Short mmCIF file of C-alpha atoms in Angstrom, two decimals:
data_model
loop_
_atom_site.label_atom_id
_atom_site.label_comp_id
_atom_site.label_asym_id
_atom_site.label_seq_id
_atom_site.Cartn_x
_atom_site.Cartn_y
_atom_site.Cartn_z
CA MET A 143 -20.72 -32.51 -29.48
CA LEU A 144 -18.84 -29.28 -28.99
CA LEU A 145 -21.78 -27.62 -27.05
CA ALA A 146 -21.57 -30.62 -24.91
CA CYS A 147 -17.84 -30.15 -24.28
CA CYS A 148 -18.49 -26.38 -23.51
CA LEU A 149 -21.20 -27.35 -21.09
CA GLY A 150 -18.92 -29.68 -19.56
CA LEU A 151 -15.98 -26.90 -19.04
CA THR A 152 -18.75 -24.54 -17.98
CA ALA A 153 -20.05 -26.96 -15.20
CA PHE A 154 -16.38 -27.73 -14.03
CA GLY A 155 -15.40 -24.04 -13.99
CA GLN A 156 -18.55 -23.44 -11.66
CA ALA A 157 -17.84 -26.33 -9.48
CA SER A 158 -14.16 -25.15 -9.04
CA PHE A 159 -15.35 -21.61 -8.13
CA GLY A 160 -17.38 -22.97 -5.42
CA GLU A 161 -14.59 -25.21 -3.96
CA LYS A 162 -12.37 -23.32 -1.33
CA PRO A 163 -10.05 -24.38 1.29
CA ARG A 164 -11.51 -24.12 5.02
CA LEU A 165 -8.29 -22.24 6.07
CA VAL A 166 -5.30 -20.29 4.75
CA VAL A 167 -2.19 -20.75 6.87
CA GLY A 168 0.77 -18.11 5.59
CA ILE A 169 4.34 -19.14 7.26
CA VAL A 170 7.07 -16.75 6.95
CA VAL A 171 10.53 -18.28 8.24
CA ASP A 172 12.71 -14.89 8.97
CA GLN A 173 16.06 -14.92 7.48
CA MET A 174 15.82 -18.50 5.92
CA ARG A 175 18.13 -19.18 3.05
CA TRP A 176 16.49 -21.35 0.32
CA ASP A 177 19.45 -23.91 0.54
CA TYR A 178 18.67 -24.45 4.05
CA LEU A 179 16.06 -26.89 2.81
CA SER A 180 18.65 -29.14 1.31
CA ARG A 181 21.24 -28.36 4.07
CA TYR A 182 19.06 -29.79 6.73
CA TYR A 183 16.98 -31.95 4.72
CA ASP A 184 18.54 -35.30 6.41
CA LYS A 185 17.83 -34.04 9.56
CA PHE A 186 14.50 -33.04 9.29
CA THR A 187 11.71 -35.07 10.79
CA ASP A 188 9.05 -36.50 8.37
CA ASN A 189 6.39 -34.40 9.83
CA GLY A 190 7.46 -30.81 9.55
CA PHE A 191 9.78 -29.39 6.54
CA LYS A 192 9.92 -32.91 4.61
CA ARG A 193 5.87 -33.36 4.72
CA LEU A 194 5.82 -29.94 2.90
CA ILE A 195 8.73 -30.84 0.65
CA ASN A 196 7.31 -34.30 -0.21
CA GLN A 197 4.04 -33.88 -0.35
CA GLY A 198 3.60 -30.16 -1.51
CA TYR A 199 5.00 -28.19 -4.31
CA SER A 200 8.34 -26.17 -4.14
CA CYS A 201 9.30 -23.29 -6.21
CA ASN A 202 13.10 -23.67 -6.06
CA ASN A 203 14.03 -20.25 -7.72
CA CYS A 204 11.87 -17.99 -5.82
CA LEU A 205 13.51 -14.52 -5.62
CA ILE A 206 13.03 -11.31 -4.07
CA ASN A 207 12.59 -8.74 -7.05
CA TYR A 208 13.31 -5.55 -5.24
CA ILE A 209 16.03 -3.72 -2.94
CA PRO A 210 16.51 -3.97 0.08
CA THR A 211 15.80 -7.34 1.21
CA ILE A 212 14.74 -6.31 4.64
CA THR A 213 12.21 -7.85 7.38
CA ALA A 214 9.31 -5.34 7.24
CA ILE A 215 9.51 -5.06 3.45
CA GLY A 216 9.59 -8.81 3.01
CA HIS A 217 6.34 -9.55 5.20
CA THR A 218 4.43 -6.89 3.55
CA SER A 219 5.38 -7.94 -0.08
CA VAL A 220 4.63 -11.66 0.66
CA TYR A 221 1.01 -10.62 1.68
CA THR A 222 0.24 -7.75 -0.73
CA GLY A 223 2.06 -9.47 -4.03
CA THR A 224 3.73 -6.04 -4.21
CA SER A 225 6.78 -3.92 -3.47
CA PRO A 226 7.71 -0.80 -1.65
CA ALA A 227 7.26 1.08 -4.80
CA TYR A 228 3.57 0.53 -4.32
CA HIS A 229 2.96 -0.65 -0.53
CA GLY A 230 5.10 1.84 0.94
CA ILE A 231 6.94 -0.04 3.51
CA CYS A 232 10.39 0.82 2.87
CA GLY A 233 12.32 -0.65 5.71
CA ASN A 234 11.91 -1.45 9.31
CA ASN A 235 12.52 2.18 9.54
CA PHE A 236 12.25 4.94 6.95
CA TYR A 237 11.04 8.48 6.66
CA ILE A 238 7.68 9.90 6.17
CA ASP A 239 7.32 13.75 5.88
CA GLY A 240 10.98 14.19 6.98
CA GLN A 241 10.53 12.21 10.09
CA LYS A 242 12.18 9.00 10.99
CA THR A 243 9.38 6.37 11.39
CA TYR A 244 9.32 2.68 12.49
CA CYS A 245 7.21 0.88 10.09
CA CYS A 246 4.17 -0.20 12.35
CA ALA A 247 4.66 2.86 14.73
CA ASP A 248 1.29 4.34 15.80
CA SER A 249 0.93 6.84 18.71
CA THR A 250 -2.78 6.91 18.30
CA VAL A 251 -3.13 3.55 19.62
CA GLN A 252 -2.18 1.85 23.02
CA ALA A 253 -1.27 -1.58 24.09
CA VAL A 254 -3.79 -4.14 24.88
CA GLY A 255 -2.66 -6.67 27.55
CA SER A 256 0.27 -4.42 28.76
CA ASP A 257 1.00 -0.90 29.29
CA SER A 258 4.05 -0.85 27.41
CA LYS A 259 4.83 1.22 24.50
CA ASN A 260 5.63 -2.08 22.44
CA GLY A 261 1.62 -2.19 21.98
CA GLN A 262 1.58 1.27 19.96
CA MET A 263 1.65 -0.30 16.76
CA SER A 264 -0.63 -0.75 13.78
CA PRO A 265 -0.57 -1.27 10.06
CA ARG A 266 -1.47 2.38 9.10
CA ASN A 267 1.82 3.06 7.58
CA MET A 268 1.36 0.44 4.85
CA LEU A 269 -0.38 1.74 1.73
CA SER A 270 -2.00 -1.25 0.25
CA THR A 271 -4.23 -4.06 1.07
CA THR A 272 -3.16 -7.80 1.95
CA ILE A 273 -4.43 -11.08 0.81
CA GLY A 274 -6.30 -11.24 4.55
CA ASP A 275 -8.00 -7.80 3.62
CA GLN A 276 -9.13 -9.05 0.14
CA LEU A 277 -10.54 -12.33 1.96
CA ARG A 278 -12.22 -10.27 4.20
CA LEU A 279 -13.81 -8.16 1.55
CA HIS A 280 -14.86 -10.70 -0.35
CA THR A 281 -17.00 -12.56 2.33
CA ASP A 282 -18.18 -9.19 3.52
CA PHE A 283 -15.87 -9.41 6.53
CA GLY A 284 -17.22 -12.95 7.42
CA SER A 285 -13.82 -14.56 7.38
CA LYS A 286 -11.58 -14.23 10.37
CA VAL A 287 -7.76 -13.14 9.71
CA ILE A 288 -5.10 -13.46 12.50
CA GLY A 289 -1.54 -12.45 12.66
CA ILE A 290 1.06 -13.95 15.27
CA SER A 291 4.75 -13.54 15.81
CA TYR A 292 7.57 -12.55 18.02
CA LYS A 293 7.82 -9.42 16.24
CA ASP A 294 5.17 -6.96 15.98
CA ARG A 295 5.75 -5.98 12.38
CA ALA A 296 5.85 -9.66 11.44
CA ALA A 297 2.43 -10.18 12.92
CA ILE A 298 0.72 -6.92 11.80
CA LEU A 299 1.95 -6.30 8.45
CA PRO A 300 0.92 -9.66 7.23
CA ALA A 301 -2.52 -9.55 8.70
CA GLY A 302 -3.09 -6.64 6.91
CA HIS A 303 -5.54 -3.44 7.94
CA SER A 304 -8.99 -5.51 8.38
CA ALA A 305 -7.49 -8.13 10.25
CA ASN A 306 -9.59 -9.25 13.32
CA ALA A 307 -6.36 -9.47 15.37
CA ALA A 308 -2.38 -9.32 15.42
CA TYR A 309 -0.62 -10.39 18.38
CA TRP A 310 3.09 -10.18 19.20
CA LEU A 311 5.47 -10.58 22.07
CA ASP A 312 5.86 -7.94 24.80
CA LEU A 313 9.60 -8.55 25.99
CA ASP A 314 8.76 -6.88 29.01
CA LYS A 315 6.96 -9.43 30.39
CA VAL A 316 6.97 -12.02 27.73
CA ASN A 317 3.47 -12.20 26.74
CA PHE A 318 1.61 -11.72 23.80
CA ILE A 319 -0.12 -8.51 23.40
CA SER A 320 -1.97 -6.57 20.88
CA SER A 321 -3.32 -2.85 20.19
CA THR A 322 -6.42 -0.87 20.67
CA TYR A 323 -6.24 -0.60 16.62
CA TYR A 324 -7.91 -4.13 16.77
CA MET A 325 -9.50 -4.44 20.34
CA THR A 326 -9.87 -3.16 23.92
CA GLN A 327 -9.45 -6.22 25.65
CA LEU A 328 -7.64 -9.63 24.89
CA PRO A 329 -9.78 -12.65 24.27
CA LYS A 330 -10.14 -15.15 27.20
CA TRP A 331 -8.12 -17.68 25.10
CA VAL A 332 -5.15 -15.45 24.76
CA GLU A 333 -5.41 -14.45 28.33
CA ASP A 334 -5.35 -18.10 29.08
CA TYR A 335 -2.49 -18.63 27.10
CA ASN A 336 -0.54 -15.91 28.53
CA LYS A 337 -1.04 -17.43 32.07
CA LYS A 338 0.56 -20.57 30.76
CA LEU A 339 3.24 -18.87 29.36
CA SER A 340 3.94 -16.88 32.64
CA LYS A 341 4.52 -20.23 34.04
CA ASN A 342 7.22 -21.35 31.03
CA LYS A 343 10.40 -21.31 33.34
CA GLU A 344 12.37 -21.57 30.18
CA ALA A 345 10.60 -18.58 28.52
CA GLN A 346 10.49 -16.29 31.56
CA LYS A 347 14.18 -17.16 32.45
CA ALA A 348 15.15 -15.97 28.55
CA GLY A 349 13.36 -12.76 28.96
CA LYS A 350 14.35 -10.22 26.72
CA ASP A 351 16.74 -12.54 25.05
CA ILE A 352 13.99 -15.23 24.40
CA GLY A 353 14.32 -14.35 20.55
CA LEU A 354 18.05 -16.07 20.92
CA SER A 355 16.39 -19.38 22.04
CA PRO A 356 14.60 -21.93 19.81
CA ILE A 357 12.00 -21.75 22.51
CA CYS A 358 10.98 -18.59 20.95
CA GLY A 359 9.71 -20.64 17.88
CA THR A 360 7.91 -23.33 20.19
CA ILE A 361 5.81 -20.51 22.11
CA THR A 362 4.86 -18.88 18.55
CA THR A 363 3.61 -22.40 17.57
CA ASP A 364 1.85 -22.86 20.53
CA MET A 365 0.24 -19.50 20.11
CA ALA A 366 -0.87 -20.18 16.67
CA ILE A 367 -2.34 -23.51 17.87
CA ALA A 368 -4.17 -21.64 20.69
CA ALA A 369 -5.50 -18.98 18.09
CA LEU A 370 -6.36 -22.04 15.80
CA LYS A 371 -8.66 -23.50 18.76
CA GLY A 372 -9.69 -20.40 20.28
CA GLU A 373 -10.89 -18.83 17.15
CA LYS A 374 -12.31 -21.77 15.96
CA LEU A 375 -10.44 -21.02 12.61
CA GLY A 376 -11.51 -23.08 9.53
CA MET A 377 -14.71 -24.33 11.28
CA GLY A 378 -17.00 -21.50 10.03
CA GLN A 379 -18.81 -20.65 6.88
CA HIS A 380 -16.00 -18.74 5.23
CA THR A 381 -12.60 -19.40 4.64
CA ASP A 382 -10.31 -18.09 7.53
CA MET A 383 -6.67 -17.07 7.44
CA LEU A 384 -3.80 -17.55 9.86
CA CYS A 385 -0.48 -15.45 9.28
CA VAL A 386 2.43 -16.86 11.55
CA SER A 387 6.04 -15.87 11.35
CA PHE A 388 9.00 -17.30 13.24
CA SER A 389 11.31 -14.74 13.92
CA GLN A 390 13.74 -16.68 16.11
CA THR A 391 15.78 -17.64 13.16
CA ASP A 392 16.47 -14.20 12.35
CA VAL A 393 17.65 -12.88 15.69
CA ILE A 394 20.00 -16.21 16.14
CA GLY A 395 21.40 -15.47 12.40
CA HIS A 396 22.27 -11.94 13.42
CA LYS A 397 23.94 -13.34 16.49
CA TYR A 398 25.59 -16.43 15.23
CA GLY A 399 25.58 -16.40 11.50
CA THR A 400 24.28 -19.00 8.86
CA ARG A 401 26.61 -21.71 10.27
CA GLY A 402 27.23 -23.40 13.78
CA GLU A 403 24.97 -25.14 16.68
CA HIS A 404 22.76 -22.25 17.54
CA THR A 405 21.54 -22.07 13.80
CA ASP A 406 21.17 -25.84 13.48
CA GLU A 407 19.51 -26.00 16.71
CA ALA A 408 16.92 -23.41 15.48
CA TYR A 409 15.86 -24.90 12.45
CA LEU A 410 15.89 -28.45 13.52
CA GLN A 411 13.46 -27.35 16.51
CA LEU A 412 11.40 -25.17 14.18
CA ASP A 413 11.20 -28.51 11.87
CA ARG A 414 9.46 -30.32 15.09
CA ASP A 415 7.38 -27.17 15.72
CA LEU A 416 6.02 -27.06 12.24
CA GLY A 417 5.08 -30.94 12.32
CA ARG A 418 3.02 -30.16 15.55
CA LEU A 419 1.25 -27.09 13.64
CA LEU A 420 0.28 -29.30 10.78
CA LYS A 421 -0.77 -32.20 13.18
CA ALA A 422 -2.98 -29.41 14.98
CA LEU A 423 -4.44 -28.44 11.54
CA ASP A 424 -4.97 -32.13 10.56
CA THR A 425 -7.09 -32.54 13.59
CA GLN A 426 -9.11 -29.41 13.62
CA VAL A 427 -9.68 -28.47 10.15
CA GLY A 428 -8.98 -31.78 8.31
CA GLU A 429 -6.18 -33.12 6.23
CA GLY A 430 -6.50 -31.79 2.55
CA LYS A 431 -8.73 -29.15 3.77
CA TYR A 432 -6.43 -26.21 4.51
CA LEU A 433 -3.86 -24.62 2.43
CA VAL A 434 -0.36 -23.70 3.51
CA PHE A 435 2.49 -21.65 2.14
CA LEU A 436 6.08 -21.28 3.58
CA THR A 437 8.38 -18.76 2.56
CA ALA A 438 11.08 -16.25 3.99
CA ASP A 439 11.34 -12.46 4.16
CA HIS A 440 15.09 -12.26 3.20
CA GLY A 441 17.81 -14.59 3.28
CA ALA A 442 21.50 -13.92 4.65
CA ALA A 443 24.87 -13.67 3.86
CA HIS A 444 27.75 -15.91 5.33
CA ASN A 445 29.62 -14.55 7.79
CA TYR A 446 32.66 -12.45 6.26
CA LYS A 447 35.36 -14.03 8.44
CA PHE A 448 34.21 -17.39 7.91
CA MET A 449 34.05 -16.52 3.94
CA GLN A 450 37.71 -15.13 4.16
CA ASP A 451 38.79 -17.81 6.19
CA ASN A 452 38.04 -20.25 3.34
CA LYS A 453 39.56 -17.92 0.82
CA LEU A 454 36.37 -16.60 -0.45
CA ALA A 455 35.62 -12.91 -1.28
CA ALA A 456 33.53 -11.00 1.48
CA GLY A 457 34.06 -8.11 3.73
CA PRO A 458 32.90 -5.74 6.41
CA TRP A 459 31.31 -2.60 5.51
CA SER A 460 30.59 0.66 7.44
CA THR A 461 28.16 3.46 6.08
CA SER A 462 29.20 5.31 9.14
CA LYS A 463 32.77 5.50 8.15
CA MET A 464 31.92 6.13 4.59
CA GLN A 465 29.52 9.27 5.88
CA LYS A 466 32.30 10.73 7.65
CA ARG A 467 34.50 10.72 4.29
CA ILE A 468 31.71 11.76 2.13
CA GLU A 469 31.06 14.84 4.38
CA ALA A 470 34.69 15.97 4.20
CA TYR A 471 34.76 15.60 0.40
CA VAL A 472 31.55 18.01 0.02
CA ALA A 473 32.92 20.63 2.60
CA GLU A 474 36.27 20.65 0.72
CA ARG A 475 34.56 21.83 -2.22
CA LEU A 476 31.56 23.73 -0.69
CA GLY A 477 32.70 24.96 2.36
CA ASN A 478 29.73 24.06 4.24
CA LYS A 479 30.14 23.95 8.31
CA LYS A 480 27.32 21.62 8.70
CA ASN A 481 26.69 18.15 7.37
CA VAL A 482 24.64 17.38 4.52
CA ILE A 483 23.60 13.99 4.98
CA GLY A 484 21.06 13.39 7.52
CA ASP A 485 20.75 9.53 7.64
CA ALA A 486 21.76 6.25 6.13
CA LEU A 487 19.73 3.02 6.39
CA ASP A 488 19.64 -0.18 4.17
CA TYR A 489 22.35 0.87 1.68
CA ARG A 490 20.57 4.26 1.11
CA LEU A 491 21.44 7.83 1.95
CA TYR A 492 19.07 10.24 2.98
CA LEU A 493 20.05 14.00 2.28
CA ASP A 494 19.48 16.63 5.22
CA HIS A 495 17.42 18.71 3.02
CA ALA A 496 16.83 21.20 5.99
CA SER A 497 20.41 21.76 6.26
CA ILE A 498 21.49 22.08 2.87
CA ALA A 499 18.87 24.85 2.69
CA GLU A 500 19.71 26.35 5.69
CA GLN A 501 23.40 26.81 4.45
CA GLY A 502 22.14 28.18 1.16
CA LEU A 503 23.58 25.15 -0.81
CA ASP A 504 22.40 23.91 -4.21
CA ALA A 505 20.78 20.81 -3.57
CA GLU A 506 21.21 18.98 -7.09
CA GLN A 507 24.99 20.25 -6.76
CA VAL A 508 25.48 18.50 -2.96
CA LYS A 509 23.60 15.21 -4.56
CA GLU A 510 26.12 15.07 -7.32
CA LEU A 511 29.07 15.47 -5.05
CA VAL A 512 27.83 13.03 -2.54
CA VAL A 513 27.23 10.49 -5.57
CA GLU A 514 30.79 11.11 -6.62
CA ALA A 515 32.17 10.68 -3.47
CA VAL A 516 30.11 7.17 -2.76
CA ARG A 517 31.61 6.04 -6.25
CA GLN A 518 35.26 6.56 -5.15
CA GLU A 519 34.96 4.33 -2.19
CA LYS A 520 37.06 1.06 -3.14
CA ASP A 521 34.00 -1.57 -1.92
CA ILE A 522 31.34 0.17 -3.73
CA ILE A 523 30.43 -0.81 -7.20
CA PHE A 524 27.60 1.19 -8.09
CA ALA A 525 25.90 4.42 -6.94
CA THR A 526 23.24 6.95 -7.96
CA ALA A 527 20.63 9.13 -6.99
CA PHE A 528 17.34 7.62 -6.94
CA GLU A 529 15.89 10.07 -9.43
CA ASP A 530 18.68 9.18 -11.91
CA LEU A 531 17.92 5.41 -11.97
CA GLY A 532 16.32 5.38 -14.96
CA THR A 533 19.15 6.64 -17.04
CA SER A 534 21.99 5.50 -14.73
CA ALA A 535 24.59 2.91 -15.81
CA LEU A 536 23.33 0.43 -13.22
CA PRO A 537 22.54 -2.97 -14.97
CA ALA A 538 19.09 -3.71 -15.83
CA LEU A 539 18.58 -6.14 -12.92
CA LEU A 540 19.97 -3.86 -10.25
CA ARG A 541 18.09 -0.72 -11.71
CA GLU A 542 14.48 -2.56 -11.98
CA ARG A 543 15.06 -4.13 -8.46
CA ALA A 544 16.01 -0.59 -6.93
CA LEU A 545 12.95 0.84 -8.70
CA MET A 546 10.74 -1.57 -7.16
CA GLY A 547 12.12 -0.75 -3.85
CA TYR A 548 11.85 2.95 -4.08
CA TYR A 549 8.93 5.04 -2.94
CA PRO A 550 9.10 8.85 -3.20
CA GLY A 551 9.80 10.74 0.29
CA ARG A 552 10.46 7.40 2.22
CA SER A 553 13.25 5.69 0.63
CA GLY A 554 15.92 8.50 0.54
CA ASP A 555 17.71 10.30 -2.24
CA ILE A 556 21.02 8.07 -3.17
CA TYR A 557 21.37 4.21 -3.59
CA PHE A 558 24.60 2.51 -3.46
CA VAL A 559 25.75 -1.20 -4.16
CA VAL A 560 28.74 -2.89 -2.36
CA LYS A 561 30.70 -5.97 -3.57
CA PRO A 562 29.38 -9.45 -3.24
CA GLY A 563 29.97 -11.04 0.04
CA PHE A 564 30.26 -7.64 1.64
CA TYR A 565 27.61 -6.50 4.17
CA GLU A 566 26.93 -3.46 6.78
CA TYR A 567 28.91 -4.77 9.91
CA GLY A 568 28.02 -3.72 13.44
CA THR A 569 24.27 -2.41 13.29
CA TRP A 570 22.71 -6.04 13.38
CA SER A 571 25.23 -8.36 13.05
CA SER A 572 28.00 -9.61 15.57
CA PRO A 573 31.55 -10.69 14.87
CA ILE A 574 30.39 -14.06 14.22
CA GLY A 575 26.94 -13.49 13.03
CA THR A 576 25.39 -12.16 9.71
CA THR A 577 23.06 -9.77 8.28
CA HIS A 578 20.97 -9.14 5.06
CA GLY A 579 19.56 -6.32 2.82
CA GLU A 580 21.31 -6.55 -0.81
CA TRP A 581 20.49 -7.92 -3.84
CA ASN A 582 22.48 -10.81 -4.01
CA PRO A 583 21.21 -14.43 -4.13
CA TYR A 584 22.24 -15.03 -0.57
CA ASP A 585 19.86 -12.43 0.42
CA ALA A 586 17.10 -12.75 -2.15
CA HIS A 587 17.18 -16.46 -2.92
CA ILE A 588 13.86 -17.78 -0.48
CA PRO A 589 12.00 -20.91 -0.12
CA CYS A 590 8.52 -20.93 -1.42
CA LEU A 591 6.70 -23.89 -0.58
CA PHE A 592 2.79 -24.49 -1.16
CA PHE A 593 0.99 -27.60 0.53
CA GLY A 594 -2.35 -29.09 1.21
CA TRP A 595 -5.72 -27.96 -0.30
CA ARG A 596 -5.67 -28.83 -4.17
CA VAL A 597 -1.63 -28.78 -4.27
CA SER A 598 -0.26 -31.37 -6.29
CA HIS A 599 3.34 -32.76 -5.44
CA GLY A 600 6.05 -31.39 -7.56
CA ALA A 601 8.81 -28.50 -7.88
CA THR A 602 9.84 -26.14 -10.44
CA SER A 603 12.94 -24.31 -11.15
CA ARG A 604 11.26 -21.49 -13.19
CA GLU A 605 11.87 -17.99 -11.71
CA VAL A 606 9.09 -16.95 -9.70
CA HIS A 607 9.08 -13.90 -6.90
CA ILE A 608 8.06 -13.13 -3.72
CA THR A 609 5.29 -10.91 -5.17
CA ASP A 610 3.67 -13.87 -6.76
CA ILE A 611 2.61 -15.75 -3.68
CA ALA A 612 -0.30 -13.39 -2.99
CA PRO A 613 -1.90 -13.62 -6.53
CA THR A 614 -1.38 -17.36 -6.31
CA VAL A 615 -3.21 -17.62 -3.23
CA CYS A 616 -5.89 -15.20 -4.13
CA GLN A 617 -6.59 -16.98 -7.63
CA LEU A 618 -6.92 -20.48 -5.64
CA LEU A 619 -9.50 -18.71 -3.43
CA HIS A 620 -11.14 -17.01 -6.34
CA ILE A 621 -10.91 -13.72 -4.89
CA GLN A 622 -9.36 -10.37 -5.97
CA GLN A 623 -5.85 -9.61 -5.69
CA PRO A 624 -4.75 -6.91 -3.39
CA ASP A 625 -5.04 -3.48 -4.54
CA ALA A 626 -1.57 -2.86 -5.54
CA CYS A 627 -0.74 -6.23 -6.61
CA THR A 628 2.20 -6.41 -9.20
CA GLY A 629 2.95 -10.26 -9.02
CA GLU A 630 1.67 -12.89 -11.28
CA PRO A 631 0.02 -16.28 -10.14
CA ILE A 632 2.26 -19.28 -10.30
CA ILE A 633 0.80 -21.32 -12.82
CA GLU A 634 2.14 -24.66 -11.86
CA ILE A 635 -0.04 -24.41 -8.76
CA THR A 636 -2.93 -22.69 -10.03
CA LYS A 637 -3.56 -24.88 -12.98
#
């Protein structure tokens, strides 16, 4: 009897290993807070977000487990199952060998579909593999992996190193382009879609500002459906993958904030577009034969004026103004004539080591003085040198997230934490807009929905992390996790 049971279990296990979805669709909604799912629920149609929620599985306590919470990092972490400490994408911009670098910048490649510098992009600065890379490896590169977004980084980083293609919008012409990292000529289906896009009067009128219009999500959806058909995704011998990121929600959020007609319109139109995408998947791949996950790269703070008007603690923060005070503080004590801070990005300070050496200053002393000055700022609650994180007085949660977000040589020298509700003002946000980047729940609590192939309906409030998405997908596919993966499979979904 025991032997029969064991044989039965073995047979079941073997059968389950042979079952796989025909297509995996990863969806990232840029700057989407988790609470938007409930805020707009009654206004959603039955075919978009509601379908994912009511037929799929929702992880209601999915958190970003590193700092800073930034677009390029979020997209990379979703698909690699790890954080900047391992995948090396430390922001939209960061430093490599002392040079400020855009996350996807690659001067060795050229644009395809345009002569713009907007096409000089690739995933080469990313140090780890993605879900798509592992899928391609597992099938001896028989699987197709495609990335699509308005933003280059939101198409390139999710798709991975070995992707068949990544496509993003060239705002100079409002058409989709790629780079010679992937191909030398756009496929005919992309050229055909671009011709159609060139006749879209609303899109062409929006021009460089198309990210501020919900139509940006609509044409991203149209491009995803065109890829689905043009590449015959989900119709081959192996599981394919389509990575789609909707970025208009981020552009609109920075400009208009978390409240108001513009943000409302963006999410309600996105809901309709998701419905169209799911319908296209049903038609081509077959209902129940594809796996979808939907998440966000980060959330967003409420506009500080909105908060203050409602008697809630919040305020603007200016790193550049703080820098001037720090420089004066250090110069008063050391007598230096040149600055000692080279840059400030995402609540991190980069010391100007060349200037410090040139002036004959002691680097450790300078660092100590800079940290001392930062701690005296009235709206700063913690500050420490990254090298001292392990022994710092930072609470364990902040210390762990800061360590997970730190890559030596890329992440700067000093990290600081501002009061809850305070955020960097003026760089990415308008007077009525907002931004993100911090550890707080408004930036770090994101949606995480799974839907489709072998996903049962349900929900959990157990804490899971953005880095758990990749190993969950990989376990469902029975493929190896990305090579720097630190997340864990979400057992409620993989059971």
